[in-house]
PDB file of C-alpha atoms in Angstrom:
ATOM      1  CA  UNK D 290     110.593 109.680  53.174  1.00 50.00           C
ATOM      2  CA  UNK D 291     112.202 112.419  55.453  1.00 51.00           C
ATOM      3  CA  UNK D 292     110.217 115.109  53.274  1.00 52.00           C
ATOM      4  CA  UNK D 293     106.963 113.332  54.017  1.00 60.00           C
ATOM      5  CA  UNK D 294     107.515 113.272  58.118  1.00 58.00           C
ATOM      6  CA  UNK D 295     108.845 117.198  58.115  1.00 59.00           C
ATOM      7  CA  UNK D 296     105.574 117.682  56.487  1.00 59.00           C
ATOM      8  CA  UNK D 297     103.710 115.575  58.470  1.00 55.00           C
ATOM      9  CA  UNK D 298     105.249 117.512  61.386  1.00 55.00           C
ATOM     10  CA  UNK D 299     104.641 121.282  60.102  1.00 60.00           C
ATOM     11  CA  UNK D 300     101.206 120.198  59.477  1.00 53.00           C
ATOM     12  CA  UNK D 301     100.238 118.672  63.123  1.00 57.00           C
ATOM     13  CA  UNK D 302     101.900 121.942  64.339  1.00 50.00           C
ATOM     14  CA  UNK D 303      99.567 124.165  62.239  1.00 51.00           C
ATOM     15  CA  UNK D 304      96.581 122.573  62.805  1.00 47.00           C
ATOM     16  CA  UNK D 305      97.430 122.371  66.609  1.00 49.00           C
ATOM     17  CA  UNK D 306      97.391 126.076  66.307  1.00 51.00           C
ATOM     18  CA  UNK D 307      94.971 126.994  64.322  1.00 55.00           C
ATOM     19  CA  UNK D 308      92.621 125.023  66.259  1.00 50.00           C
ATOM     20  CA  UNK D 309      93.073 126.883  69.684  1.00 50.00           C
ATOM     21  CA  UNK D 310      94.703 124.056  71.576  1.00 44.00           C
ATOM     22  CA  UNK D 311      98.115 123.964  73.171  1.00 43.00           C
ATOM     23  CA  UNK D 312     100.554 121.304  73.842  1.00 43.00           C
ATOM     24  CA  UNK D 313     102.798 120.840  76.798  1.00 43.00           C
ATOM     25  CA  UNK D 314     106.265 119.970  75.472  1.00 41.00           C
ATOM     26  CA  UNK D 315     106.868 119.883  79.462  1.00 40.00           C
ATOM     27  CA  UNK D 316     107.480 116.369  80.543  1.00 40.00           C
ATOM     28  CA  UNK D 317     108.078 116.907  84.021  1.00 43.00           C
ATOM     29  CA  UNK D 318     105.416 116.825  86.576  1.00 41.00           C
ATOM     30  CA  UNK D 319     105.512 120.327  88.398  1.00 47.00           C
ATOM     31  CA  UNK D 320     104.128 118.795  91.974  1.00 44.00           C
ATOM     32  CA  UNK D 321     106.875 115.523  91.728  1.00 45.00           C
ATOM     33  CA  UNK D 322     109.547 118.249  91.360  1.00 52.00           C
ATOM     34  CA  UNK D 323     108.123 120.664  93.877  1.00 56.00           C
ATOM     35  CA  UNK D 324     109.532 120.290  97.117  1.00 59.00           C
ATOM     36  CA  UNK D 325     107.203 119.386 100.148  1.00 63.00           C
ATOM     37  CA  UNK D 326     105.025 122.024 102.085  1.00 66.00           C
ATOM     38  CA  UNK D 327     107.581 124.253 104.682  1.00 72.00           C
ATOM     39  CA  UNK D 328     104.447 124.371 107.034  1.00 81.00           C
ATOM     40  CA  UNK D 329     104.642 120.713 107.796  1.00 88.00           C
ATOM     41  CA  UNK D 330     107.071 120.603 111.106  1.00 94.00           C
ATOM     42  CA  UNK D 331     109.315 117.433 109.143  1.00 93.00           C
ATOM     43  CA  UNK D 332     109.598 119.536 106.403  1.00 89.00           C
ATOM     44  CA  UNK D 333     113.790 120.070 107.483  1.00 93.00           C
ATOM     45  CA  UNK D 334     113.843 116.455 107.935  1.00 96.00           C
ATOM     46  CA  UNK D 335     112.078 115.388 104.201  1.00 95.00           C
ATOM     47  CA  UNK D 336     114.508 118.076 102.613  1.00 94.00           C
ATOM     48  CA  UNK D 337     117.738 115.823 104.180  1.00 96.00           C
ATOM     49  CA  UNK D 338     115.823 112.673 102.569  1.00 97.00           C
ATOM     50  CA  UNK D 339     115.090 114.100  99.406  1.00 95.00           C
ATOM     51  CA  UNK D 340     118.801 115.161  98.957  1.00 95.00           C
ATOM     52  CA  UNK D 341     119.933 111.713  99.271  1.00 95.00           C
ATOM     53  CA  UNK D 342     116.698 111.014  97.054  1.00 96.00           C
ATOM     54  CA  UNK D 343     115.175 108.546  99.496  1.00 97.00           C
ATOM     55  CA  UNK D 344     112.116 109.595  99.136  1.00 96.00           C
ATOM     56  CA  UNK D 345     109.278 111.336  97.093  1.00 91.00           C
ATOM     57  CA  UNK D 346     105.941 112.349  97.310  1.00 88.00           C
ATOM     58  CA  UNK D 347     104.788 110.833  93.679  1.00 88.00           C
ATOM     59  CA  UNK D 348     102.876 113.093  91.465  1.00 88.00           C
ATOM     60  CA  UNK D 349     100.854 115.060  93.801  1.00 86.00           C
ATOM     61  CA  UNK D 350     104.083 115.223  95.783  1.00 85.00           C
ATOM     62  CA  UNK D 351     101.968 114.039  98.466  1.00 89.00           C
ATOM     63  CA  UNK D 352     104.804 112.446 101.417  1.00 93.00           C
ATOM     64  CA  UNK D 353     101.554 111.345 103.514  1.00 93.00           C
ATOM     65  CA  UNK D 354     103.035 112.481 106.647  1.00 94.00           C
ATOM     66  CA  UNK D 355     100.076 111.647 109.336  1.00 95.00           C
ATOM     67  CA  UNK D 356     100.069 107.392 107.829  1.00 96.00           C
ATOM     68  CA  UNK D 357     101.906 105.180 109.427  1.00 98.00           C
ATOM     69  CA  UNK D 358     105.244 103.920 108.508  1.00 98.00           C
ATOM     70  CA  UNK D 359     106.188 100.416 107.810  1.00 98.00           C
ATOM     71  CA  UNK D 360     109.143  98.648 108.705  1.00 97.00           C
ATOM     72  CA  UNK D 361     110.344  97.863 105.369  1.00 97.00           C
ATOM     73  CA  UNK D 362     110.288 101.424 103.982  1.00 97.00           C
ATOM     74  CA  UNK D 363     111.721 102.598 107.512  1.00 98.00           C
ATOM     75  CA  UNK D 364     114.641  99.899 106.513  1.00 97.00           C
ATOM     76  CA  UNK D 365     115.508 100.702 103.117  1.00 97.00           C
ATOM     77  CA  UNK D 366     115.058 104.753 104.009  1.00 98.00           C
ATOM     78  CA  UNK D 367     117.963 104.386 106.047  1.00 97.00           C
ATOM     79  CA  UNK D 368     119.718 101.516 104.030  1.00 97.00           C
ATOM     80  CA  UNK D 369     119.998 103.131 101.398  1.00 97.00           C
ATOM     81  CA  UNK D 370     120.930 106.858 102.967  1.00 97.00           C
ATOM     82  CA  UNK D 371     123.590 104.908 104.846  1.00 96.00           C
ATOM     83  CA  UNK D 372     124.600 103.645 102.033  1.00 96.00           C
ATOM     84  CA  UNK D 373     124.681 106.753  99.618  1.00 96.00           C
ATOM     85  CA  UNK D 374     125.902 109.151 102.303  1.00 95.00           C
ATOM     86  CA  UNK D 375     128.762 107.250 103.984  1.00 94.00           C
ATOM     87  CA  UNK D 376     129.734 104.027 101.440  1.00 95.00           C
ATOM     88  CA  UNK D 377     132.922 103.747 103.482  1.00 94.00           C
ATOM     89  CA  UNK D 378     130.967 102.647 106.669  1.00 92.00           C
ATOM     90  CA  UNK D 379     128.588 100.581 104.958  1.00 92.00           C
ATOM     91  CA  UNK D 380     128.798  96.809 105.916  1.00 89.00           C
ATOM     92  CA  UNK D 381     126.750  94.390 103.753  1.00 88.00           C
ATOM     93  CA  UNK D 382     125.820  91.839 106.359  1.00 86.00           C
ATOM     94  CA  UNK D 383     124.993  93.670 109.083  1.00 85.00           C
ATOM     95  CA  UNK D 384     122.389  95.859 106.572  1.00 91.00           C
ATOM     96  CA  UNK D 385     120.846  92.852 104.909  1.00 91.00           C
ATOM     97  CA  UNK D 386     120.086  91.590 108.728  1.00 90.00           C
ATOM     98  CA  UNK D 387     117.987  94.472 109.058  1.00 93.00           C
ATOM     99  CA  UNK D 388     115.791  93.180 105.675  1.00 92.00           C
ATOM    100  CA  UNK D 389     115.073  89.843 107.214  1.00 91.00           C
ATOM    101  CA  UNK D 390     114.337  91.403 110.980  1.00 89.00           C
ATOM    102  CA  UNK D 391     111.808  93.677 109.581  1.00 94.00           C
ATOM    103  CA  UNK D 392     108.534  92.826 107.496  1.00 95.00           C
ATOM    104  CA  UNK D 393     105.377  95.231 106.498  1.00 95.00           C
ATOM    105  CA  UNK D 394     103.648  95.810 109.585  1.00 97.00           C
ATOM    106  CA  UNK D 395     103.589  99.079 111.058  1.00 98.00           C
ATOM    107  CA  UNK D 396     106.690 100.667 112.543  1.00 98.00           C
ATOM    108  CA  UNK D 397     106.622 101.117 116.526  1.00 98.00           C
ATOM    109  CA  UNK D 398     109.152 102.991 118.105  1.00 97.00           C
ATOM    110  CA  UNK D 399     110.506  99.623 119.635  1.00 97.00           C
ATOM    111  CA  UNK D 400     110.988  98.583 116.349  1.00 97.00           C
ATOM    112  CA  UNK D 401     112.440 101.872 115.336  1.00 97.00           C
ATOM    113  CA  UNK D 402     114.711 101.615 118.162  1.00 97.00           C
ATOM    114  CA  UNK D 403     116.164  97.904 117.502  1.00 96.00           C
ATOM    115  CA  UNK D 404     116.870  98.205 113.838  1.00 96.00           C
ATOM    116  CA  UNK D 405     118.812 101.024 114.596  1.00 97.00           C
ATOM    117  CA  UNK D 406     120.786  99.291 117.580  1.00 96.00           C
ATOM    118  CA  UNK D 407     121.220  96.723 115.369  1.00 94.00           C
ATOM    119  CA  UNK D 408     123.155  99.001 112.604  1.00 95.00           C
ATOM    120  CA  UNK D 409     125.443  99.571 115.421  1.00 95.00           C
ATOM    121  CA  UNK D 410     125.593  96.770 117.446  1.00 93.00           C
ATOM    122  CA  UNK D 411     124.009  98.093 120.743  1.00 95.00           C
ATOM    123  CA  UNK D 412     122.023  95.638 123.054  1.00 93.00           C
ATOM    124  CA  UNK D 413     119.583  96.873 124.907  1.00 92.00           C
ATOM    125  CA  UNK D 414     120.777  98.056 128.685  1.00 81.00           C
ATOM    126  CA  UNK D 415     117.113  97.524 130.799  1.00 84.00           C
ATOM    127  CA  UNK D 416     115.230  95.453 127.718  1.00 84.00           C
ATOM    128  CA  UNK D 417     114.173  98.431 126.117  1.00 94.00           C
ATOM    129  CA  UNK D 418     115.843  99.251 122.893  1.00 97.00           C
ATOM    130  CA  UNK D 419     114.123 102.478 122.550  1.00 96.00           C
ATOM    131  CA  UNK D 420     115.113 103.888 126.274  1.00 95.00           C
ATOM    132  CA  UNK D 421     118.968 102.612 125.830  1.00 96.00           C
ATOM    133  CA  UNK D 422     118.865 104.402 122.011  1.00 97.00           C
ATOM    134  CA  UNK D 423     117.818 107.610 123.922  1.00 95.00           C
ATOM    135  CA  UNK D 424     119.899 107.643 126.630  1.00 94.00           C
ATOM    136  CA  UNK D 425     123.226 107.043 123.985  1.00 95.00           C
ATOM    137  CA  UNK D 426     121.796 109.837 122.093  1.00 95.00           C
ATOM    138  CA  UNK D 427     120.789 108.135 118.805  1.00 97.00           C
ATOM    139  CA  UNK D 428     117.454 109.367 119.120  1.00 97.00           C
ATOM    140  CA  UNK D 429     116.632 112.604 118.350  1.00 96.00           C
ATOM    141  CA  UNK D 430     114.800 114.773 120.569  1.00 95.00           C
ATOM    142  CA  UNK D 431     112.109 115.729 118.271  1.00 95.00           C
ATOM    143  CA  UNK D 432     111.457 112.524 117.788  1.00 97.00           C
ATOM    144  CA  UNK D 433     111.109 111.668 120.954  1.00 96.00           C
ATOM    145  CA  UNK D 434     108.931 114.845 122.010  1.00 97.00           C
ATOM    146  CA  UNK D 435     106.734 113.539 119.140  1.00 96.00           C
ATOM    147  CA  UNK D 436     106.463 109.913 120.437  1.00 96.00           C
ATOM    148  CA  UNK D 437     105.875 110.572 124.043  1.00 95.00           C
ATOM    149  CA  UNK D 438     102.290 108.576 124.867  1.00 94.00           C
ATOM    150  CA  UNK D 439     102.573 106.931 121.519  1.00 96.00           C
ATOM    151  CA  UNK D 440     103.825 103.656 120.264  1.00 97.00           C
ATOM    152  CA  UNK D 441     103.178 103.110 116.251  1.00 98.00           C
ATOM    153  CA  UNK D 442     105.194 105.549 114.142  1.00 98.00           C
ATOM    154  CA  UNK D 443     104.102 108.113 111.732  1.00 97.00           C
ATOM    155  CA  UNK D 444     105.800 108.572 108.173  1.00 97.00           C
ATOM    156  CA  UNK D 445     106.759 112.400 109.404  1.00 97.00           C
ATOM    157  CA  UNK D 446     107.835 111.219 112.609  1.00 98.00           C
ATOM    158  CA  UNK D 447     110.015 107.939 110.545  1.00 98.00           C
ATOM    159  CA  UNK D 448     111.462 110.773 108.077  1.00 98.00           C
ATOM    160  CA  UNK D 449     112.741 113.171 111.086  1.00 98.00           C
ATOM    161  CA  UNK D 450     114.781 109.978 113.067  1.00 98.00           C
ATOM    162  CA  UNK D 451     115.665 108.436 109.761  1.00 98.00           C
ATOM    163  CA  UNK D 452     117.520 111.867 108.743  1.00 98.00           C
ATOM    164  CA  UNK D 453     118.743 112.404 112.081  1.00 98.00           C
ATOM    165  CA  UNK D 454     120.586 108.427 111.887  1.00 98.00           C
ATOM    166  CA  UNK D 455     121.728 109.344 108.185  1.00 97.00           C
ATOM    167  CA  UNK D 456     123.314 112.798 109.108  1.00 97.00           C
ATOM    168  CA  UNK D 457     124.944 111.334 112.305  1.00 97.00           C
ATOM    169  CA  UNK D 458     125.984 108.122 111.032  1.00 96.00           C
ATOM    170  CA  UNK D 459     129.939 108.679 110.666  1.00 95.00           C
ATOM    171  CA  UNK D 460     129.688 110.290 114.038  1.00 96.00           C
ATOM    172  CA  UNK D 461     127.256 106.850 115.510  1.00 96.00           C
ATOM    173  CA  UNK D 462     129.845 104.494 113.325  1.00 95.00           C
ATOM    174  CA  UNK D 463     132.848 106.045 115.186  1.00 94.00           C
ATOM    175  CA  UNK D 464     131.411 106.326 118.649  1.00 94.00           C
ATOM    176  CA  UNK D 465     129.973 102.417 118.852  1.00 93.00           C
ATOM    177  CA  UNK D 466     131.030 100.392 115.637  1.00 89.00           C
ATOM    178  CA  UNK D 467     135.000 101.442 115.613  1.00 85.00           C
ATOM    179  CA  UNK D 468     135.843 101.750 119.558  1.00 73.00           C
ATOM    180  CA  UNK D 469     134.642  98.040 119.981  1.00 60.00           C
TER     181      UNK D 469
END
């Protein structure tokens, strides 16, 4: 039986060679393993999220930077990013509430701020989560500059904010959660 299988394999290789066909022995997709275009402004932030395996561009390596971000997707990135980067600070009940707070609607800057405020137990000082988090330094400059005069958040903008929160989570956790 082993001889027949070996002969079949040799015959297939031989027929492939003489017919001029090529056989792709690679089982990886080059596009999926290629980093996103460094020309896009959110490239540095996507690199952070890729390091934690939080985003991917699919087979075509398209991160859809200009499409609107969905609330649930943003929550998944935040929760999994914090869980992977700072497992010692991960409080399951606090993060579980984020899933209940979010839906599949388009993410707005106020909703993004509200979700982040929930992580750190911050209440709005003036009715606006966004302005409160901006004053406290939880919203990074790049994100706030790009959202001036806008309300909805694109995927590229959400990647920017999520990478900032995940990168600085330990610091924010100490400032806002442990000081209470």
